[in-house]
Amino acid sequence: MNAPYTLFHAPASPFVRKVMVMLHETGLRDQVLLHNASLSPVSPDAAVNACNPAGKIPALRLPDGQTLHDSRVILDYLDHQHGGEPLIPRDGPQRWRRLTLASLTDAILDAAVLSRYESFVRPEEKRWDAWLAGQQEKIERALDYFEGEAFDELNERFDVVAIGLACAFGYLDFRRPEWDWRLCYPRLAQWYERVAQRPSMLATLPA
Ligand code: BEZ
């Protein structure tokens, strides 16, 4: 495949998944070669460090050699590379509202990924239960907000906000299968059941 872009990728990362879903939704998937990076906070990947000093994925190398990160920047960039309806409003109050809601979905992902590291990467004797509880509260506050006040906005279309939240639920099911979040958030559960069937979601399941 002669692809002009390279995405530094890991199939378990929900931040990478957001980019992958965006690529599928915008018809750009075949423009991108995947470079698998296996990394954690204590085992960095030299190729990722060389293109993103923060050592994080996703990072997207462009045809001119420049590398974009993080996932929010990459999504915004990709949204300017296709001819369809934008998935991030270009301007006006809607732009700031959708980006703020998308940022809340990233906060869920941050808390879920940090909790995963705390539970599985950090040595058992150093784990901090109160900190884990604080991360769980963040996730629950954000989901309460989407279940209630922001539900109609979420439901409008499958855009940058919906991509972030769908990837958050995908990650929770993948890494926290014991937590039946569907019982607490019935409207979101119904919404997710539907959007999880989209080809872009089915093609990007975490592994
Ligand atoms: C995970 O294995 O849960 C994971 C991998 C890469 C980035 C974030 C999370």
Tab-separated table of C-alpha atoms and ligand atoms in Angstrom:
chain	number	residue	atom	x	y	z
A	1	MET	CA	0.000	0.000	0.000
A	2	ASN	CA	1.389	3.392	-0.951
A	3	ALA	CA	0.063	5.411	1.974
A	4	PRO	CA	1.131	9.014	2.513
A	5	TYR	CA	0.523	8.994	6.288
A	6	THR	CA	1.921	6.853	9.127
A	7	LEU	CA	-0.038	6.414	12.338
A	8	PHE	CA	1.830	5.263	15.457
A	9	HIS	CA	-0.694	2.809	16.723
A	10	ALA	CA	-1.554	0.253	19.424
A	11	PRO	CA	-4.743	-1.785	19.092
A	12	ALA	CA	-5.647	-1.452	22.805
A	13	SER	CA	-5.354	2.337	22.987
A	14	PRO	CA	-8.725	4.118	23.020
A	15	PHE	CA	-7.034	7.356	21.917
A	16	VAL	CA	-5.664	5.563	18.867
A	17	ARG	CA	-9.105	4.071	18.291
A	18	LYS	CA	-10.633	7.552	18.068
A	19	VAL	CA	-8.268	8.307	15.185
A	20	MET	CA	-8.988	4.957	13.519
A	21	VAL	CA	-12.759	5.505	13.776
A	22	MET	CA	-12.338	8.986	12.307
A	23	LEU	CA	-10.298	7.536	9.413
A	24	HIS	CA	-13.057	5.023	8.652
A	25	GLU	CA	-15.879	7.558	9.024
A	26	THR	CA	-14.177	10.004	6.637
A	27	GLY	CA	-13.058	7.461	4.017
A	28	LEU	CA	-9.376	8.162	4.701
A	29	ARG	CA	-8.367	4.790	6.145
A	30	ASP	CA	-6.451	3.635	3.081
A	31	GLN	CA	-4.263	6.744	3.214
A	32	VAL	CA	-2.628	5.595	6.443
A	33	LEU	CA	0.015	2.986	7.211
A	34	LEU	CA	0.003	1.656	10.792
A	35	HIS	CA	3.230	1.518	12.764
A	36	ASN	CA	2.637	-0.678	15.799
A	37	ALA	CA	4.130	0.753	18.973
A	38	SER	CA	4.268	-1.294	22.099
A	39	LEU	CA	4.682	1.043	25.024
A	40	SER	CA	3.654	1.866	28.581
A	41	PRO	CA	4.754	4.657	30.960
A	42	VAL	CA	7.659	2.430	32.060
A	43	SER	CA	8.613	0.937	28.686
A	44	PRO	CA	8.909	3.647	26.074
A	45	ASP	CA	9.110	3.122	22.321
A	46	ALA	CA	12.126	4.781	20.676
A	47	ALA	CA	10.363	5.419	17.362
A	48	VAL	CA	7.468	7.151	19.153
A	49	ASN	CA	9.851	9.223	21.305
A	50	ALA	CA	11.650	10.355	18.153
A	51	CYS	CA	8.476	11.848	16.668
A	52	ASN	CA	6.638	12.841	19.884
A	53	PRO	CA	8.859	13.911	22.807
A	54	ALA	CA	5.961	13.093	25.149
A	55	GLY	CA	6.370	9.461	24.042
A	56	LYS	CA	2.640	9.028	23.504
A	57	ILE	CA	0.391	7.585	20.839
A	58	PRO	CA	-1.430	8.316	18.640
A	59	ALA	CA	1.011	10.344	16.585
A	60	LEU	CA	0.468	10.907	12.860
A	61	ARG	CA	3.383	11.444	10.500
A	62	LEU	CA	2.399	13.611	7.546
A	63	PRO	CA	3.776	13.369	3.998
A	64	ASP	CA	6.047	16.392	4.661
A	65	GLY	CA	7.688	14.601	7.613
A	66	GLN	CA	5.949	16.672	10.293
A	67	THR	CA	4.290	14.661	13.092
A	68	LEU	CA	0.986	15.628	14.713
A	69	HIS	CA	-0.115	14.707	18.225
A	70	ASP	CA	-2.247	14.280	20.317
A	71	SER	CA	-5.541	12.650	19.248
A	72	ARG	CA	-7.472	15.953	19.388
A	73	VAL	CA	-5.058	17.653	17.004
A	74	ILE	CA	-5.033	14.620	14.700
A	75	LEU	CA	-8.843	14.464	14.583
A	76	ASP	CA	-9.065	18.150	13.757
A	77	TYR	CA	-6.422	17.750	11.042
A	78	LEU	CA	-8.161	14.707	9.504
A	79	ASP	CA	-11.475	16.534	9.527
A	80	HIS	CA	-9.885	19.044	7.139
A	81	GLN	CA	-8.717	16.305	4.734
A	82	HIS	CA	-12.057	14.950	3.509
A	83	GLY	CA	-14.886	16.344	1.444
A	84	GLY	CA	-17.832	15.220	3.590
A	85	GLU	CA	-19.769	17.009	6.296
A	86	PRO	CA	-17.263	18.099	8.997
A	87	LEU	CA	-17.268	16.003	12.168
A	88	ILE	CA	-16.024	19.015	14.137
A	89	PRO	CA	-17.864	22.290	13.486
A	90	ARG	CA	-15.505	24.729	11.793
A	91	ASP	CA	-16.493	27.822	13.747
A	92	GLY	CA	-19.065	29.522	15.928
A	93	PRO	CA	-20.355	28.550	19.370
A	94	GLN	CA	-21.020	24.989	18.168
A	95	ARG	CA	-17.300	24.458	17.593
A	96	TRP	CA	-16.433	25.306	21.204
A	97	ARG	CA	-19.376	23.349	22.579
A	98	ARG	CA	-18.548	20.191	20.621
A	99	LEU	CA	-14.846	20.454	21.456
A	100	THR	CA	-15.694	20.883	25.139
A	101	LEU	CA	-17.910	17.785	25.105
A	102	ALA	CA	-15.194	15.905	23.201
A	103	SER	CA	-12.703	16.971	25.861
A	104	LEU	CA	-15.006	15.477	28.502
A	105	THR	CA	-14.911	12.151	26.653
A	106	ASP	CA	-11.102	12.392	26.686
A	107	ALA	CA	-11.242	12.949	30.452
A	108	ILE	CA	-13.128	9.636	30.754
A	109	LEU	CA	-10.443	7.955	28.661
A	110	ASP	CA	-7.632	9.530	30.694
A	111	ALA	CA	-9.163	8.341	33.952
A	112	ALA	CA	-9.831	4.842	32.585
A	113	VAL	CA	-6.318	4.430	31.135
A	114	LEU	CA	-4.622	5.827	34.256
A	115	SER	CA	-6.700	3.444	36.380
A	116	ARG	CA	-5.612	0.577	34.163
A	117	TYR	CA	-1.951	1.518	34.688
A	118	GLU	CA	-2.488	1.892	38.436
A	119	SER	CA	-4.111	-1.535	38.650
A	120	PHE	CA	-1.949	-3.538	36.251
A	121	VAL	CA	1.376	-1.795	35.729
A	122	ARG	CA	2.102	-0.323	39.159
A	123	PRO	CA	3.502	-2.817	41.700
A	124	GLU	CA	0.724	-4.072	43.969
A	125	GLU	CA	2.247	-2.746	47.214
A	126	LYS	CA	2.346	0.786	45.754
A	127	ARG	CA	-1.280	0.936	44.586
A	128	TRP	CA	-3.373	3.776	45.936
A	129	ASP	CA	-7.064	2.915	46.368
A	130	ALA	CA	-8.218	6.476	47.133
A	131	TRP	CA	-6.622	7.691	43.908
A	132	LEU	CA	-8.358	4.913	41.955
A	133	ALA	CA	-11.664	5.875	43.590
A	134	GLY	CA	-11.068	9.500	42.510
A	135	GLN	CA	-10.581	8.399	38.883
A	136	GLN	CA	-13.762	6.314	39.036
A	137	GLU	CA	-15.687	9.325	40.365
A	138	LYS	CA	-14.470	11.413	37.431
A	139	ILE	CA	-15.712	8.767	35.003
A	140	GLU	CA	-19.079	8.564	36.739
A	141	ARG	CA	-19.563	12.342	36.887
A	142	ALA	CA	-18.846	12.638	33.172
A	143	LEU	CA	-21.176	9.741	32.301
A	144	ASP	CA	-23.911	11.220	34.530
A	145	TYR	CA	-23.608	14.395	32.484
A	146	PHE	CA	-23.905	12.568	29.148
A	147	GLU	CA	-26.794	10.427	30.429
A	148	GLY	CA	-28.653	13.541	31.584
A	149	GLU	CA	-27.973	17.104	30.480
A	150	ALA	CA	-25.920	16.383	27.356
A	151	PHE	CA	-27.770	13.324	26.047
A	152	ASP	CA	-29.695	15.112	23.283
A	153	GLU	CA	-26.521	16.795	22.061
A	154	LEU	CA	-24.717	13.449	21.999
A	155	ASN	CA	-27.523	11.919	20.006
A	156	GLU	CA	-27.441	14.579	17.267
A	157	ARG	CA	-24.975	12.761	15.002
A	158	PHE	CA	-21.914	10.528	14.982
A	159	ASP	CA	-19.315	13.284	15.252
A	160	VAL	CA	-16.217	14.029	17.327
A	161	VAL	CA	-18.170	13.803	20.610
A	162	ALA	CA	-19.865	10.523	19.739
A	163	ILE	CA	-16.565	9.023	18.535
A	164	GLY	CA	-14.910	9.867	21.859
A	165	LEU	CA	-17.728	8.462	23.979
A	166	ALA	CA	-18.121	5.324	21.862
A	167	CYS	CA	-14.375	4.649	22.218
A	168	ALA	CA	-14.671	5.225	25.977
A	169	PHE	CA	-17.394	2.570	26.283
A	170	GLY	CA	-15.393	0.237	24.053
A	171	TYR	CA	-12.417	0.650	26.360
A	172	LEU	CA	-14.480	0.161	29.542
A	173	ASP	CA	-15.944	-3.061	28.121
A	174	PHE	CA	-12.447	-4.189	27.118
A	175	ARG	CA	-10.565	-3.379	30.326
A	176	ARG	CA	-13.328	-3.189	32.937
A	177	PRO	CA	-15.736	-5.966	31.906
A	178	GLU	CA	-16.702	-6.469	35.566
A	179	TRP	CA	-18.268	-2.970	35.738
A	180	ASP	CA	-21.822	-3.103	34.406
A	181	TRP	CA	-22.028	0.582	33.508
A	182	ARG	CA	-25.148	-0.186	31.431
A	183	LEU	CA	-27.183	-0.554	34.620
A	184	CYS	CA	-26.301	2.986	35.728
A	185	TYR	CA	-26.651	4.662	32.328
A	186	PRO	CA	-29.589	3.082	30.460
A	187	ARG	CA	-29.949	5.816	27.835
A	188	LEU	CA	-26.243	5.703	27.038
A	189	ALA	CA	-26.389	1.898	26.949
A	190	GLN	CA	-29.092	2.036	24.256
A	191	TRP	CA	-27.187	4.665	22.329
A	192	TYR	CA	-23.975	2.622	22.498
A	193	GLU	CA	-25.686	-0.593	21.404
A	194	ARG	CA	-26.639	1.206	18.206
A	195	VAL	CA	-23.388	3.067	17.440
A	196	ALA	CA	-21.211	0.047	18.290
A	197	GLN	CA	-22.643	-1.561	15.120
A	198	ARG	CA	-21.215	1.097	12.838
A	199	PRO	CA	-18.633	-0.329	10.396
A	200	SER	CA	-16.038	2.107	11.777
A	201	MET	CA	-16.532	0.725	15.294
A	202	LEU	CA	-16.640	-2.928	14.207
A	203	ALA	CA	-13.413	-2.477	12.206
A	204	THR	CA	-11.511	-1.016	15.171
A	205	LEU	CA	-12.302	-3.270	18.131
A	206	PRO	CA	-9.590	-3.106	20.830
A	207	ALA	CA	-7.238	-6.091	21.048
B	1	BEZ	C1	-4.133	-0.630	27.321
B	1	BEZ	O1	-3.529	-1.682	27.097
B	1	BEZ	O2	-5.118	-0.573	28.054
B	1	BEZ	C2	-3.587	0.620	26.663
B	1	BEZ	C3	-2.591	0.510	25.704
B	1	BEZ	C4	-2.083	1.665	25.096
B	1	BEZ	C5	-2.583	2.907	25.464
B	1	BEZ	C6	-3.607	2.999	26.411
B	1	BEZ	C7	-4.101	1.855	27.017
